Tab-separated table of C-alpha atoms in Angstrom:
chain	number	residue	atom	x	y	z
A	27	GLN	CA	-164.743	50.008	-90.968
A	28	VAL	CA	-167.017	51.294	-88.220
A	29	GLN	CA	-167.951	54.954	-88.464
A	30	LEU	CA	-170.101	57.181	-86.276
A	31	GLU	CA	-171.382	60.556	-87.419
A	32	GLU	CA	-173.149	62.993	-85.109
A	33	SER	CA	-175.457	65.798	-86.165
A	34	GLY	CA	-178.047	68.105	-84.677
A	35	GLY	CA	-175.926	70.395	-82.546
A	36	GLY	CA	-176.212	74.160	-82.590
A	37	LEU	CA	-177.060	77.267	-80.621
A	38	VAL	CA	-180.195	77.237	-78.483
A	39	GLN	CA	-181.601	79.489	-75.784
A	40	PRO	CA	-181.918	78.305	-72.192
A	41	GLY	CA	-185.050	76.240	-71.813
A	42	GLY	CA	-184.948	75.142	-75.421
A	43	SER	CA	-184.573	71.721	-76.994
A	44	LEU	CA	-182.296	69.944	-79.429
A	45	ARG	CA	-182.174	66.422	-80.786
A	46	LEU	CA	-178.795	64.930	-81.568
A	47	SER	CA	-178.451	62.040	-83.991
A	48	CYS	CA	-175.641	59.548	-84.414
A	49	VAL	CA	-175.606	57.405	-87.551
A	50	VAL	CA	-173.600	54.207	-87.175
A	51	SER	CA	-172.160	52.274	-90.095
A	52	GLY	CA	-169.830	49.338	-90.551
A	53	PHE	CA	-171.244	46.898	-88.010
A	54	ILE	CA	-172.461	43.554	-89.302
A	55	ASP	CA	-175.399	43.618	-86.909
A	56	ASN	CA	-176.843	45.832	-84.162
A	57	ASN	CA	-175.107	43.963	-81.365
A	58	TYR	CA	-173.530	47.075	-79.858
A	59	ALA	CA	-174.369	49.377	-76.976
A	60	MET	CA	-174.308	53.132	-77.341
A	61	ASN	CA	-173.377	56.075	-75.155
A	62	TRP	CA	-173.496	59.830	-75.428
A	63	HIS	CA	-170.687	61.740	-73.756
A	64	ARG	CA	-169.923	65.449	-73.537
A	65	GLN	CA	-166.910	67.578	-72.882
A	66	ALA	CA	-167.089	71.206	-71.859
A	67	PRO	CA	-164.088	73.547	-72.158
A	68	GLY	CA	-161.584	72.889	-69.405
A	69	LYS	CA	-163.464	69.859	-68.111
A	70	GLU	CA	-163.108	66.116	-68.469
A	71	ARG	CA	-165.329	64.154	-70.801
A	72	GLU	CA	-168.372	62.813	-68.973
A	73	LEU	CA	-170.884	60.079	-69.738
A	74	VAL	CA	-174.304	61.607	-70.248
A	75	ALA	CA	-176.553	58.727	-71.320
A	76	ALA	CA	-176.311	55.059	-72.244
A	77	ILE	CA	-178.535	52.566	-74.015
A	78	SER	CA	-178.175	48.807	-74.206
A	79	LYS	CA	-177.877	46.663	-77.329
A	80	THR	CA	-181.580	45.891	-77.259
A	81	GLY	CA	-182.660	49.388	-76.300
A	82	GLN	CA	-184.468	48.065	-73.271
A	83	ALA	CA	-182.088	49.523	-70.702
A	84	THR	CA	-181.068	53.156	-70.410
A	85	SER	CA	-179.177	55.173	-67.855
A	86	TYR	CA	-178.409	58.846	-67.329
A	87	ALA	CA	-176.073	61.153	-65.476
A	88	ASP	CA	-177.745	62.846	-62.533
A	89	SER	CA	-177.237	66.220	-64.184
A	90	VAL	CA	-179.465	65.340	-67.161
A	91	ARG	CA	-181.917	62.777	-65.798
A	92	GLY	CA	-185.483	63.866	-66.487
A	93	ARG	CA	-184.393	66.295	-69.229
A	94	PHE	CA	-182.520	64.087	-71.730
A	95	THR	CA	-183.746	60.909	-73.419
A	96	ILE	CA	-181.577	58.426	-75.305
A	97	SER	CA	-183.152	56.130	-77.890
A	98	ARG	CA	-182.151	54.009	-80.853
A	99	ASP	CA	-183.707	53.082	-84.178
A	100	ASP	CA	-181.857	50.019	-85.420
A	101	ALA	CA	-183.693	50.082	-88.742
A	102	LYS	CA	-181.984	53.415	-89.392
A	103	ASN	CA	-178.735	52.535	-87.568
A	104	THR	CA	-179.248	55.719	-85.595
A	105	VAL	CA	-179.099	56.673	-81.939
A	106	TYR	CA	-180.717	59.849	-80.679
A	107	LEU	CA	-180.323	62.152	-77.721
A	108	GLN	CA	-183.374	64.311	-77.126
A	109	MET	CA	-182.379	67.234	-74.932
A	110	ASN	CA	-185.075	69.353	-73.310
A	111	SER	CA	-185.000	72.202	-70.806
A	112	LEU	CA	-181.445	72.979	-71.804
A	113	LYS	CA	-179.243	74.954	-69.454
A	114	PRO	CA	-176.070	76.972	-70.094
A	115	GLU	CA	-174.121	74.281	-68.232
A	116	ASP	CA	-175.147	71.794	-70.933
A	117	THR	CA	-172.864	73.642	-73.343
A	118	ALA	CA	-170.266	71.164	-74.584
A	119	VAL	CA	-169.124	69.066	-77.490
A	120	TYR	CA	-171.276	65.935	-77.552
A	121	TYR	CA	-169.835	62.641	-78.726
A	122	CYS	CA	-171.526	59.354	-79.493
A	123	ASN	CA	-169.726	56.141	-78.644
A	124	ALA	CA	-170.499	52.603	-79.733
A	125	TRP	CA	-168.946	49.672	-77.935
A	126	ILE	CA	-168.872	45.912	-78.198
A	127	LEU	CA	-167.601	43.287	-75.797
A	128	GLY	CA	-165.718	40.292	-77.062
A	129	THR	CA	-162.542	39.081	-75.447
A	130	SER	CA	-162.101	42.742	-74.578
A	131	ARG	CA	-164.097	45.925	-74.941
A	132	ILE	CA	-163.761	47.819	-78.217
A	133	ASP	CA	-164.921	51.452	-78.436
A	134	TYR	CA	-165.723	53.543	-81.475
A	135	TRP	CA	-166.205	57.321	-81.402
A	136	GLY	CA	-167.710	60.021	-83.528
A	137	GLN	CA	-166.090	63.401	-84.142
A	138	GLY	CA	-168.495	65.314	-81.941
A	139	THR	CA	-171.107	68.026	-82.400
A	140	GLN	CA	-171.122	71.367	-80.590
A	141	VAL	CA	-174.082	72.313	-78.418
A	142	THR	CA	-174.193	75.870	-77.104
A	143	VAL	CA	-176.901	77.012	-74.721
A	144	SER	CA	-176.929	80.781	-74.437
A	145	SER	CA	-179.272	83.739	-74.563
């Protein structure tokens, strides 16, 4: 059974930093891509950052590019989201998402971790 568990959220002042972690278990190998999404109150869930199976390709939403960095450590089965220069509009629940592509795409989700940026 595949499970994803996020951690690292919390309250931070504007301009501060946080690092989110997502520990993945249940896959036979590391042949999965990973995304971080977020959902703010009253808004739709949005894709924030993505990293390929190999870790060689990453992509970011325009709103976070240059401030957030996604990375993965397959030895630890962990994906990270380093968030710098945080803004109040970054306040949201952040979710990690693993996906694989066979005959169809299969997605797995964590429960989410709250990030609040406020003075």
